[in-house]
Amino acid sequence: MRILVTGGTGYIGSHTVVELINNGYDVVVIDNFSNSKPIVLDKLKEITGKEIKFYEMDLCDSEKLREVFKKEDIDAVIHFAGYKAVGESVSKPLMYYRNNIDSTLSLLEVMSEFNIKKIVFSSSATVYGDPEKLPIKEDAKLSTTNPYGSTKLYIEGILKDLYVSDNTWSIAILRYFNPVGAHKSGLIGEDPNGIPNNLMPYIVKVANKELPSLNIFGNDYDTSDGTGVRDYIHITDLANGHIKAIDYVINNVGIDCYNLGTGTGYSVLEMVNAFKKTNKVEVPYNIVGRRDGDIAACYADPNYAYEKLGFKAEYGLDEMVESAFNYAIKNSKK
Ligand code: NAD
Ligand code: UDP
């Protein structure tokens, strides 16, 4: 079985490529390096012992994409490619709509032409907006508060319409909670450009003395210690969720959405304390005002993914914070 992985040199894509190869799949990767680096391909070879078949191209380029589908005997697709920074999407909405939606339309059109109708799509827990009930189930009300989230919600809608028009498609929509950590080798991990927006990469840079201190956005939420609560999931667990999903779409038709989370929420302070304790480092912080658009708490009901796909997260908080720091130390640009 040969899987096309779009955005396969990115954070989640690269970890998924490793697990696909570990599970005996052939992999073809497309990426335009808009948010990743060519060196990831060398690291993937080092980890897996396999040369990765790779096309550097923009997924919006349907002509080039047709060439890839002509050359490679693709059985199914995992579609990661897209822009993902919430704040940037607010300042550059057209860039986000153009890239995320155009690339998906181009992919789905070319897949239809080649009669390849099996796809796993990267959605996000952001489509739940400010949840009315916790833990969040897949049938919760959907809403978004920023253009990035809207692109995910629109693409979910496009996939649903596509399935209604042709029910020979097999589509798994994966709603990720908060992926963190890195592969155990320390060769691949999360490497955001500039000052990170997300909590874990920020903590890592503070611990590594690349940034002076963490700003904790609010300690007056209605949570156990007042700081925001999220469902952090180890990147290797998340990658393994894709193996379960691709196995499922290869063997079944239909469309469905699945939460990929652990079901446990941790507060910002719990994350900071776990990081300090496990890695034996200091993480100085200041409590500042709430960040615009943030919600108090968000964690998954992970049962549907378990019942239907057999997916259950295995790694705990210690492994998340340990692997995140291990990658940072091995790849520090200090
Ligand atoms: P990432 O930025 O590390 O990876 C995305 C990859 O897609 C990058 O390598 C980028 O170069 C590539 N890409 C972007 N546009 C492209 C295009 N037009 N053509 C070809 N390649 C293109 O992001 P990630 O964290 O690995 O996320 C993967 C997917 O999961 C994204 O769709 C993201 O929105 C979604 N997601 C991520 C998170 C998270 O916290 N990381 C949470 C929920 C959902
Ligand atoms: N957070 C924080 N300081 C930071 C980055 C994030 O206090 O520098 C908090 C944020 O308010 C939220 C949690 O950490 O409660 C997770 O934020 P992140 O941006 O990683 O994920 P998201 O909010 O998108 O779920």
CSV table of C-alpha atoms and ligand atoms in Angstrom, one decimal:
chain,number,residue,atom,x,y,z
A,1,MET,CA,0.0,0.0,0.0
A,2,ARG,CA,1.4,3.4,-1.0
A,3,ILE,CA,0.3,6.5,0.9
A,4,LEU,CA,0.7,10.0,-0.3
A,5,VAL,CA,1.5,12.3,2.6
A,6,THR,CA,1.0,16.0,1.9
A,7,GLY,CA,2.9,18.3,4.3
A,8,GLY,CA,5.0,15.2,5.2
A,9,THR,CA,8.1,17.2,6.2
A,10,GLY,CA,6.1,19.2,8.8
A,11,TYR,CA,5.8,18.4,12.5
A,12,ILE,CA,2.9,15.9,12.5
A,13,GLY,CA,3.6,14.7,8.9
A,14,SER,CA,7.2,13.7,9.6
A,15,HIS,CA,6.3,11.7,12.7
A,16,THR,CA,3.5,10.0,10.8
A,17,VAL,CA,5.9,9.1,7.9
A,18,VAL,CA,8.0,7.3,10.5
A,19,GLU,CA,5.0,5.3,11.8
A,20,LEU,CA,3.7,4.5,8.3
A,21,ILE,CA,7.1,3.0,7.4
A,22,ASN,CA,7.2,1.2,10.7
A,23,ASN,CA,3.9,-0.3,9.8
A,24,GLY,CA,5.0,-1.5,6.4
A,25,TYR,CA,3.5,1.2,4.2
A,26,ASP,CA,5.2,2.8,1.2
A,27,VAL,CA,5.3,6.5,1.4
A,28,VAL,CA,5.4,9.4,-1.1
A,29,VAL,CA,5.8,12.9,0.4
A,30,ILE,CA,4.8,16.3,-1.0
A,31,ASP,CA,5.8,19.5,0.7
A,32,ASN,CA,6.8,23.0,-0.5
A,33,PHE,CA,8.9,23.7,2.7
A,34,SER,CA,6.8,26.8,3.5
A,35,ASN,CA,7.0,25.7,7.1
A,36,SER,CA,9.6,22.9,7.2
A,37,LYS,CA,13.1,22.2,6.1
A,38,PRO,CA,14.7,19.7,3.6
A,39,ILE,CA,16.9,18.3,6.4
A,40,VAL,CA,13.9,16.5,7.8
A,41,LEU,CA,14.1,14.1,4.8
A,42,ASP,CA,17.7,13.2,5.9
A,43,LYS,CA,16.5,12.7,9.5
A,44,LEU,CA,13.6,10.5,8.3
A,45,LYS,CA,16.1,8.4,6.4
A,46,GLU,CA,18.3,8.1,9.5
A,47,ILE,CA,15.3,7.0,11.6
A,48,THR,CA,13.7,4.6,9.2
A,49,GLY,CA,16.7,3.4,7.1
A,50,LYS,CA,14.6,4.2,4.0
A,51,GLU,CA,15.0,6.9,1.3
A,52,ILE,CA,11.8,8.9,1.3
A,53,LYS,CA,10.2,9.4,-2.1
A,54,PHE,CA,9.7,13.2,-2.2
A,55,TYR,CA,8.3,15.9,-4.4
A,56,GLU,CA,9.0,19.5,-3.6
A,57,MET,CA,5.9,21.3,-4.9
A,58,ASP,CA,2.9,23.4,-4.0
A,59,LEU,CA,-0.2,21.3,-3.6
A,60,CYS,CA,-2.2,24.1,-5.2
A,61,ASP,CA,-0.4,23.2,-8.5
A,62,SER,CA,-2.9,20.7,-10.0
A,63,GLU,CA,-0.8,20.1,-13.1
A,64,LYS,CA,2.2,19.0,-11.0
A,65,LEU,CA,0.0,17.0,-8.7
A,66,ARG,CA,-1.4,15.1,-11.7
A,67,GLU,CA,2.2,14.2,-12.7
A,68,VAL,CA,2.7,12.7,-9.2
A,69,PHE,CA,-0.4,10.7,-9.4
A,70,LYS,CA,0.5,9.5,-12.9
A,71,LYS,CA,4.0,8.4,-11.7
A,72,GLU,CA,3.2,6.9,-8.3
A,73,ASP,CA,0.7,4.2,-7.7
A,74,ILE,CA,-1.1,5.9,-4.8
A,75,ASP,CA,-3.7,4.0,-2.8
A,76,ALA,CA,-4.7,6.6,-0.2
A,77,VAL,CA,-3.8,10.1,1.0
A,78,ILE,CA,-3.1,11.7,4.4
A,79,HIS,CA,-3.5,15.4,4.0
A,80,PHE,CA,-1.5,17.5,6.4
A,81,ALA,CA,-0.4,20.4,4.2
A,82,GLY,CA,-1.7,23.8,5.2
A,83,TYR,CA,-0.9,26.9,7.2
A,84,LYS,CA,-1.7,26.6,10.9
A,85,ALA,CA,-0.9,29.8,12.9
A,86,VAL,CA,-4.1,31.2,14.4
A,87,GLY,CA,-2.7,34.8,14.9
A,88,GLU,CA,-1.3,35.0,11.4
A,89,SER,CA,-4.6,33.8,10.0
A,90,VAL,CA,-6.3,36.8,11.6
A,91,SER,CA,-3.8,39.2,10.0
A,92,LYS,CA,-3.6,37.4,6.6
A,93,PRO,CA,-7.0,35.7,6.1
A,94,LEU,CA,-6.8,35.6,2.3
A,95,MET,CA,-3.5,33.8,2.4
A,96,TYR,CA,-5.0,31.2,4.7
A,97,TYR,CA,-8.2,30.7,2.7
A,98,ARG,CA,-6.2,30.5,-0.5
A,99,ASN,CA,-3.6,28.1,0.7
A,100,ASN,CA,-5.6,25.7,2.9
A,101,ILE,CA,-8.7,25.6,0.7
A,102,ASP,CA,-7.1,25.7,-2.7
A,103,SER,CA,-4.6,23.0,-1.9
A,104,THR,CA,-7.4,20.7,-0.6
A,105,LEU,CA,-9.6,21.4,-3.7
A,106,SER,CA,-6.7,20.7,-6.0
A,107,LEU,CA,-5.9,17.5,-4.1
A,108,LEU,CA,-9.5,16.2,-4.1
A,109,GLU,CA,-10.0,17.0,-7.8
A,110,VAL,CA,-6.9,15.1,-8.8
A,111,MET,CA,-7.8,12.2,-6.5
A,112,SER,CA,-11.2,12.0,-8.2
A,113,GLU,CA,-9.7,12.0,-11.6
A,114,PHE,CA,-7.5,9.1,-10.7
A,115,ASN,CA,-10.3,7.3,-8.8
A,116,ILE,CA,-8.4,7.4,-5.5
A,117,LYS,CA,-11.1,8.0,-2.9
A,118,LYS,CA,-9.5,7.3,0.4
A,119,ILE,CA,-8.3,10.3,2.5
A,120,VAL,CA,-7.4,11.1,6.1
A,121,PHE,CA,-7.7,14.8,6.8
A,122,SER,CA,-6.0,16.9,9.6
A,123,SER,CA,-8.7,18.9,11.3
A,124,SER,CA,-8.5,20.4,14.7
A,125,ALA,CA,-10.3,20.7,18.0
A,126,THR,CA,-10.5,24.4,17.2
A,127,VAL,CA,-13.7,23.5,15.2
A,128,TYR,CA,-15.4,23.1,18.6
A,129,GLY,CA,-15.0,26.8,19.4
A,130,ASP,CA,-15.7,27.5,23.1
A,131,PRO,CA,-17.2,24.1,24.0
A,132,GLU,CA,-20.5,24.0,25.9
A,133,LYS,CA,-19.7,20.6,27.5
A,134,LEU,CA,-16.6,18.8,28.6
A,135,PRO,CA,-15.2,16.3,27.6
A,136,ILE,CA,-15.9,17.2,24.0
A,137,LYS,CA,-17.7,14.5,21.9
A,138,GLU,CA,-17.6,14.5,18.1
A,139,ASP,CA,-21.2,15.6,17.8
A,140,ALA,CA,-20.7,18.8,19.8
A,141,LYS,CA,-21.7,22.1,18.2
A,142,LEU,CA,-19.1,23.5,15.8
A,143,SER,CA,-18.0,27.1,15.5
A,144,THR,CA,-14.8,29.0,14.9
A,145,THR,CA,-13.3,32.2,16.0
A,146,ASN,CA,-10.6,32.8,13.5
A,147,PRO,CA,-9.8,32.3,9.7
A,148,TYR,CA,-7.6,29.3,10.4
A,149,GLY,CA,-10.4,27.5,12.3
A,150,SER,CA,-12.8,28.5,9.5
A,151,THR,CA,-10.6,26.8,6.9
A,152,LYS,CA,-10.8,23.6,8.9
A,153,LEU,CA,-14.6,23.8,9.2
A,154,TYR,CA,-15.0,24.6,5.5
A,155,ILE,CA,-12.8,21.7,4.5
A,156,GLU,CA,-14.8,19.4,6.7
A,157,GLY,CA,-17.9,20.7,4.9
A,158,ILE,CA,-16.3,20.2,1.5
A,159,LEU,CA,-15.5,16.6,2.4
A,160,LYS,CA,-19.0,15.9,3.7
A,161,ASP,CA,-20.5,17.3,0.4
A,162,LEU,CA,-18.1,15.2,-1.6
A,163,TYR,CA,-19.2,12.1,0.2
A,164,VAL,CA,-22.9,13.0,-0.3
A,165,SER,CA,-22.2,13.3,-4.1
A,166,ASP,CA,-20.3,10.0,-4.3
A,167,ASN,CA,-20.6,7.5,-1.4
A,168,THR,CA,-17.7,5.4,-2.7
A,169,TRP,CA,-15.3,7.8,-0.9
A,170,SER,CA,-13.7,6.8,2.4
A,171,ILE,CA,-12.9,9.8,4.5
A,172,ALA,CA,-11.6,10.1,8.1
A,173,ILE,CA,-11.6,13.6,9.6
A,174,LEU,CA,-9.2,13.7,12.6
A,175,ARG,CA,-9.7,16.5,15.1
A,176,TYR,CA,-6.4,16.9,16.9
A,177,PHE,CA,-6.2,18.3,20.4
A,178,ASN,CA,-2.8,19.7,21.4
A,179,PRO,CA,0.1,17.7,19.9
A,180,VAL,CA,3.4,18.0,21.8
A,181,GLY,CA,6.8,16.3,22.2
A,182,ALA,CA,9.1,14.7,19.7
A,183,HIS,CA,10.3,11.4,18.3
A,184,LYS,CA,12.4,9.4,20.9
A,185,SER,CA,15.5,9.7,18.6
A,186,GLY,CA,15.5,13.5,19.1
A,187,LEU,CA,16.0,13.8,15.3
A,188,ILE,CA,12.6,15.2,14.4
A,189,GLY,CA,10.3,17.4,16.5
A,190,GLU,CA,8.6,20.8,16.6
A,191,ASP,CA,10.7,23.6,15.3
A,192,PRO,CA,8.6,26.8,14.9
A,193,ASN,CA,10.2,29.8,13.2
A,194,GLY,CA,10.6,32.9,15.5
A,195,ILE,CA,8.9,33.3,18.8
A,196,PRO,CA,6.5,30.4,19.4
A,197,ASN,CA,2.8,30.9,19.9
A,198,ASN,CA,2.1,27.6,21.5
A,199,LEU,CA,2.8,26.7,25.1
A,200,MET,CA,5.2,23.7,24.8
A,201,PRO,CA,7.6,25.2,22.3
A,202,TYR,CA,7.6,28.4,24.4
A,203,ILE,CA,8.4,26.5,27.6
A,204,VAL,CA,11.2,24.7,25.8
A,205,LYS,CA,12.8,27.9,24.7
A,206,VAL,CA,12.6,29.4,28.2
A,207,ALA,CA,14.1,26.2,29.7
A,208,ASN,CA,16.9,26.4,27.1
A,209,LYS,CA,17.5,30.1,28.0
A,210,GLU,CA,16.6,31.3,24.5
A,211,LEU,CA,13.8,33.3,26.0
A,212,PRO,CA,13.8,35.0,29.4
A,213,SER,CA,10.5,33.8,30.8
A,214,LEU,CA,7.1,32.4,30.0
A,215,ASN,CA,4.0,34.6,30.1
A,216,ILE,CA,1.1,32.7,31.4
A,217,PHE,CA,-2.1,34.1,29.9
A,218,GLY,CA,-4.4,34.4,32.8
A,219,ASN,CA,-4.9,32.7,36.2
A,220,ASP,CA,-8.5,33.6,36.7
A,221,TYR,CA,-10.2,31.0,34.6
A,222,ASP,CA,-12.7,28.6,36.1
A,223,THR,CA,-10.2,25.7,36.3
A,224,SER,CA,-8.5,23.9,39.2
A,225,ASP,CA,-5.7,26.5,39.5
A,226,GLY,CA,-7.1,29.3,37.3
A,227,THR,CA,-4.8,28.7,34.3
A,228,GLY,CA,-6.1,27.3,30.9
A,229,VAL,CA,-6.6,23.6,30.5
A,230,ARG,CA,-5.9,21.6,27.3
A,231,ASP,CA,-5.6,18.0,26.2
A,232,TYR,CA,-2.0,17.5,25.3
A,233,ILE,CA,-1.2,14.4,23.2
A,234,HIS,CA,2.3,13.0,22.5
A,235,ILE,CA,3.2,13.4,18.8
A,236,THR,CA,4.0,9.7,18.5
A,237,ASP,CA,0.5,8.8,19.8
A,238,LEU,CA,-1.0,11.3,17.3
A,239,ALA,CA,1.1,9.7,14.5
A,240,ASN,CA,-0.2,6.3,15.5
A,241,GLY,CA,-3.8,7.6,15.4
A,242,HIS,CA,-3.1,8.2,11.6
A,243,ILE,CA,-2.1,4.6,11.2
A,244,LYS,CA,-5.4,3.4,12.7
A,245,ALA,CA,-7.3,5.9,10.6
A,246,ILE,CA,-5.5,5.0,7.3
A,247,ASP,CA,-6.1,1.3,8.0
A,248,TYR,CA,-9.7,2.0,8.6
A,249,VAL,CA,-10.3,4.1,5.4
A,250,ILE,CA,-8.5,1.5,3.3
A,251,ASN,CA,-10.9,-1.2,4.5
A,252,ASN,CA,-14.2,0.7,4.7
A,253,VAL,CA,-16.2,3.4,2.9
A,254,GLY,CA,-18.0,6.3,4.6
A,255,ILE,CA,-17.1,9.5,6.3
A,256,ASP,CA,-16.6,10.2,10.0
A,257,CYS,CA,-14.9,12.5,12.4
A,258,TYR,CA,-12.7,11.4,15.3
A,259,ASN,CA,-11.2,13.2,18.3
A,260,LEU,CA,-7.5,12.4,18.7
A,261,GLY,CA,-6.7,13.3,22.3
A,262,THR,CA,-6.0,11.6,25.6
A,263,GLY,CA,-9.2,12.7,27.4
A,264,THR,CA,-7.1,14.3,30.2
A,265,GLY,CA,-6.8,18.0,30.6
A,266,TYR,CA,-3.7,19.7,32.1
A,267,SER,CA,-3.4,23.3,33.2
A,268,VAL,CA,-0.6,25.6,32.1
A,269,LEU,CA,0.9,25.4,35.6
A,270,GLU,CA,0.7,21.7,35.6
A,271,MET,CA,2.6,21.6,32.3
A,272,VAL,CA,5.2,24.0,33.6
A,273,ASN,CA,5.7,22.0,36.8
A,274,ALA,CA,5.9,18.7,35.0
A,275,PHE,CA,8.5,20.1,32.6
A,276,LYS,CA,10.6,21.5,35.5
A,277,LYS,CA,10.4,18.3,37.5
A,278,THR,CA,11.1,15.8,34.7
A,279,ASN,CA,13.8,17.8,32.9
A,280,LYS,CA,15.3,19.3,36.1
A,281,VAL,CA,15.4,22.8,34.7
A,282,GLU,CA,14.1,26.2,35.7
A,283,VAL,CA,11.1,27.7,33.8
A,284,PRO,CA,10.6,31.3,35.1
A,285,TYR,CA,7.2,32.7,34.4
A,286,ASN,CA,4.9,35.7,34.9
A,287,ILE,CA,1.2,35.7,35.1
A,288,VAL,CA,-0.2,38.2,32.6
A,289,GLY,CA,-3.6,39.0,31.2
A,290,ARG,CA,-5.7,36.5,29.2
A,291,ARG,CA,-4.9,36.1,25.5
A,292,ASP,CA,-7.6,37.2,23.1
A,293,GLY,CA,-9.7,34.4,21.8
A,294,ASP,CA,-8.5,31.8,24.5
A,295,ILE,CA,-11.0,29.5,26.1
A,296,ALA,CA,-10.8,28.2,29.7
A,297,ALA,CA,-10.7,24.5,29.0
A,298,CYS,CA,-10.8,22.0,26.2
A,299,TYR,CA,-10.3,18.2,26.4
A,300,ALA,CA,-11.5,15.3,24.3
A,301,ASP,CA,-13.8,12.5,24.9
A,302,PRO,CA,-11.5,10.0,23.1
A,303,ASN,CA,-13.9,7.0,23.2
A,304,TYR,CA,-15.2,7.1,19.7
A,305,ALA,CA,-11.7,6.9,18.2
A,306,TYR,CA,-11.1,3.9,20.5
A,307,GLU,CA,-14.4,2.1,19.6
A,308,LYS,CA,-14.2,2.7,15.9
A,309,LEU,CA,-10.5,2.9,15.1
A,310,GLY,CA,-9.0,1.1,18.1
A,311,PHE,CA,-6.9,4.2,18.9
A,312,LYS,CA,-5.9,5.0,22.4
A,313,ALA,CA,-3.1,7.3,23.4
A,314,GLU,CA,-0.3,5.5,25.4
A,315,TYR,CA,2.2,8.2,26.4
A,316,GLY,CA,2.0,10.2,29.5
A,317,LEU,CA,2.9,13.8,30.5
A,318,ASP,CA,6.5,12.8,31.5
A,319,GLU,CA,7.2,11.4,28.1
A,320,MET,CA,5.7,14.5,26.4
A,321,VAL,CA,7.8,17.0,28.3
A,322,GLU,CA,11.0,14.8,28.3
A,323,SER,CA,10.9,14.2,24.5
A,324,ALA,CA,10.2,17.9,23.8
A,325,PHE,CA,13.2,19.0,25.7
A,326,ASN,CA,15.4,16.2,24.4
A,327,TYR,CA,14.7,17.4,20.8
A,328,ALA,CA,15.4,21.0,21.8
A,329,ILE,CA,18.8,20.2,23.4
A,330,LYS,CA,19.9,18.1,20.4
A,331,ASN,CA,18.8,20.8,17.9
A,332,SER,CA,19.5,24.0,19.8
A,333,LYS,CA,20.7,26.9,17.6
A,334,LYS,CA,22.1,28.7,20.7
B,1,NAD,P1,3.5,22.1,9.9
B,1,NAD,O1,3.4,23.5,9.5
B,1,NAD,O2,4.6,21.6,10.7
B,1,NAD,O3,3.3,21.1,8.7
B,1,NAD,C1,2.5,21.5,7.5
B,1,NAD,C2,3.4,21.2,6.3
B,1,NAD,O4,2.6,21.6,5.1
B,1,NAD,C3,4.7,22.1,6.3
B,1,NAD,O5,5.8,21.3,6.1
B,1,NAD,C4,4.5,23.0,5.1
B,1,NAD,O6,5.7,23.3,4.5
B,1,NAD,C5,3.5,22.2,4.2
B,1,NAD,N1,2.6,23.0,3.3
B,1,NAD,C6,1.8,24.1,3.7
B,1,NAD,N2,1.2,24.5,2.6
B,1,NAD,C7,1.6,23.7,1.6
B,1,NAD,C8,1.2,23.7,0.2
B,1,NAD,N3,0.4,24.5,-0.4
B,1,NAD,N4,1.8,22.8,-0.6
B,1,NAD,C9,2.7,21.9,-0.1
B,1,NAD,N5,3.1,21.9,1.2
B,1,NAD,C10,2.5,22.8,2.0
B,1,NAD,O7,2.1,21.8,10.7
B,1,NAD,P2,1.7,20.5,11.6
B,1,NAD,O8,1.7,21.0,13.0
B,1,NAD,O9,2.5,19.4,11.2
B,1,NAD,O10,0.2,20.4,11.2
B,1,NAD,C11,-0.2,19.5,10.1
B,1,NAD,C12,-1.7,19.7,9.9
B,1,NAD,O11,-2.4,19.5,11.1
B,1,NAD,C13,-2.1,21.1,9.5
B,1,NAD,O12,-3.1,21.0,8.5
B,1,NAD,C14,-2.6,21.8,10.8
B,1,NAD,O13,-3.5,22.8,10.5
B,1,NAD,C15,-3.2,20.6,11.5
B,1,NAD,N6,-3.3,20.7,12.9
B,1,NAD,C16,-2.1,21.0,13.6
B,1,NAD,C17,-2.2,21.2,15.0
B,1,NAD,C18,-0.9,21.5,15.8
B,1,NAD,O14,-1.1,21.9,17.0
B,1,NAD,N7,0.3,21.3,15.3
B,1,NAD,C19,-3.4,21.1,15.7
B,1,NAD,C20,-4.5,20.8,14.9
B,1,NAD,C21,-4.5,20.6,13.6
B,2,UDP,N1,-0.3,29.7,26.9
B,2,UDP,C1,0.3,30.5,27.8
B,2,UDP,N2,1.5,31.1,27.4
B,2,UDP,C2,2.0,31.0,26.2
B,2,UDP,C3,1.3,30.1,25.3
B,2,UDP,C4,0.2,29.5,25.7
B,2,UDP,O1,-0.1,30.7,29.0
B,2,UDP,O2,3.0,31.6,25.8
B,2,UDP,C5,-1.5,29.0,27.4
B,2,UDP,C6,-2.8,29.3,26.6
B,2,UDP,O3,-3.4,30.5,27.1
B,2,UDP,C7,-3.6,28.0,26.7
B,2,UDP,C8,-2.5,26.9,26.8
B,2,UDP,O4,-1.3,27.6,27.2
B,2,UDP,O5,-4.3,28.0,27.9
B,2,UDP,C9,-2.3,26.2,25.4
B,2,UDP,O6,-2.0,27.2,24.5
B,2,UDP,P1,-1.6,26.8,23.0
B,2,UDP,O7,-1.4,28.1,22.2
B,2,UDP,O8,-0.4,25.9,23.0
B,2,UDP,O9,-2.8,25.9,22.4
B,2,UDP,P2,-4.3,26.3,22.1
B,2,UDP,O10,-4.7,27.5,22.9
B,2,UDP,O11,-4.4,26.6,20.7
B,2,UDP,O12,-5.1,25.1,22.5
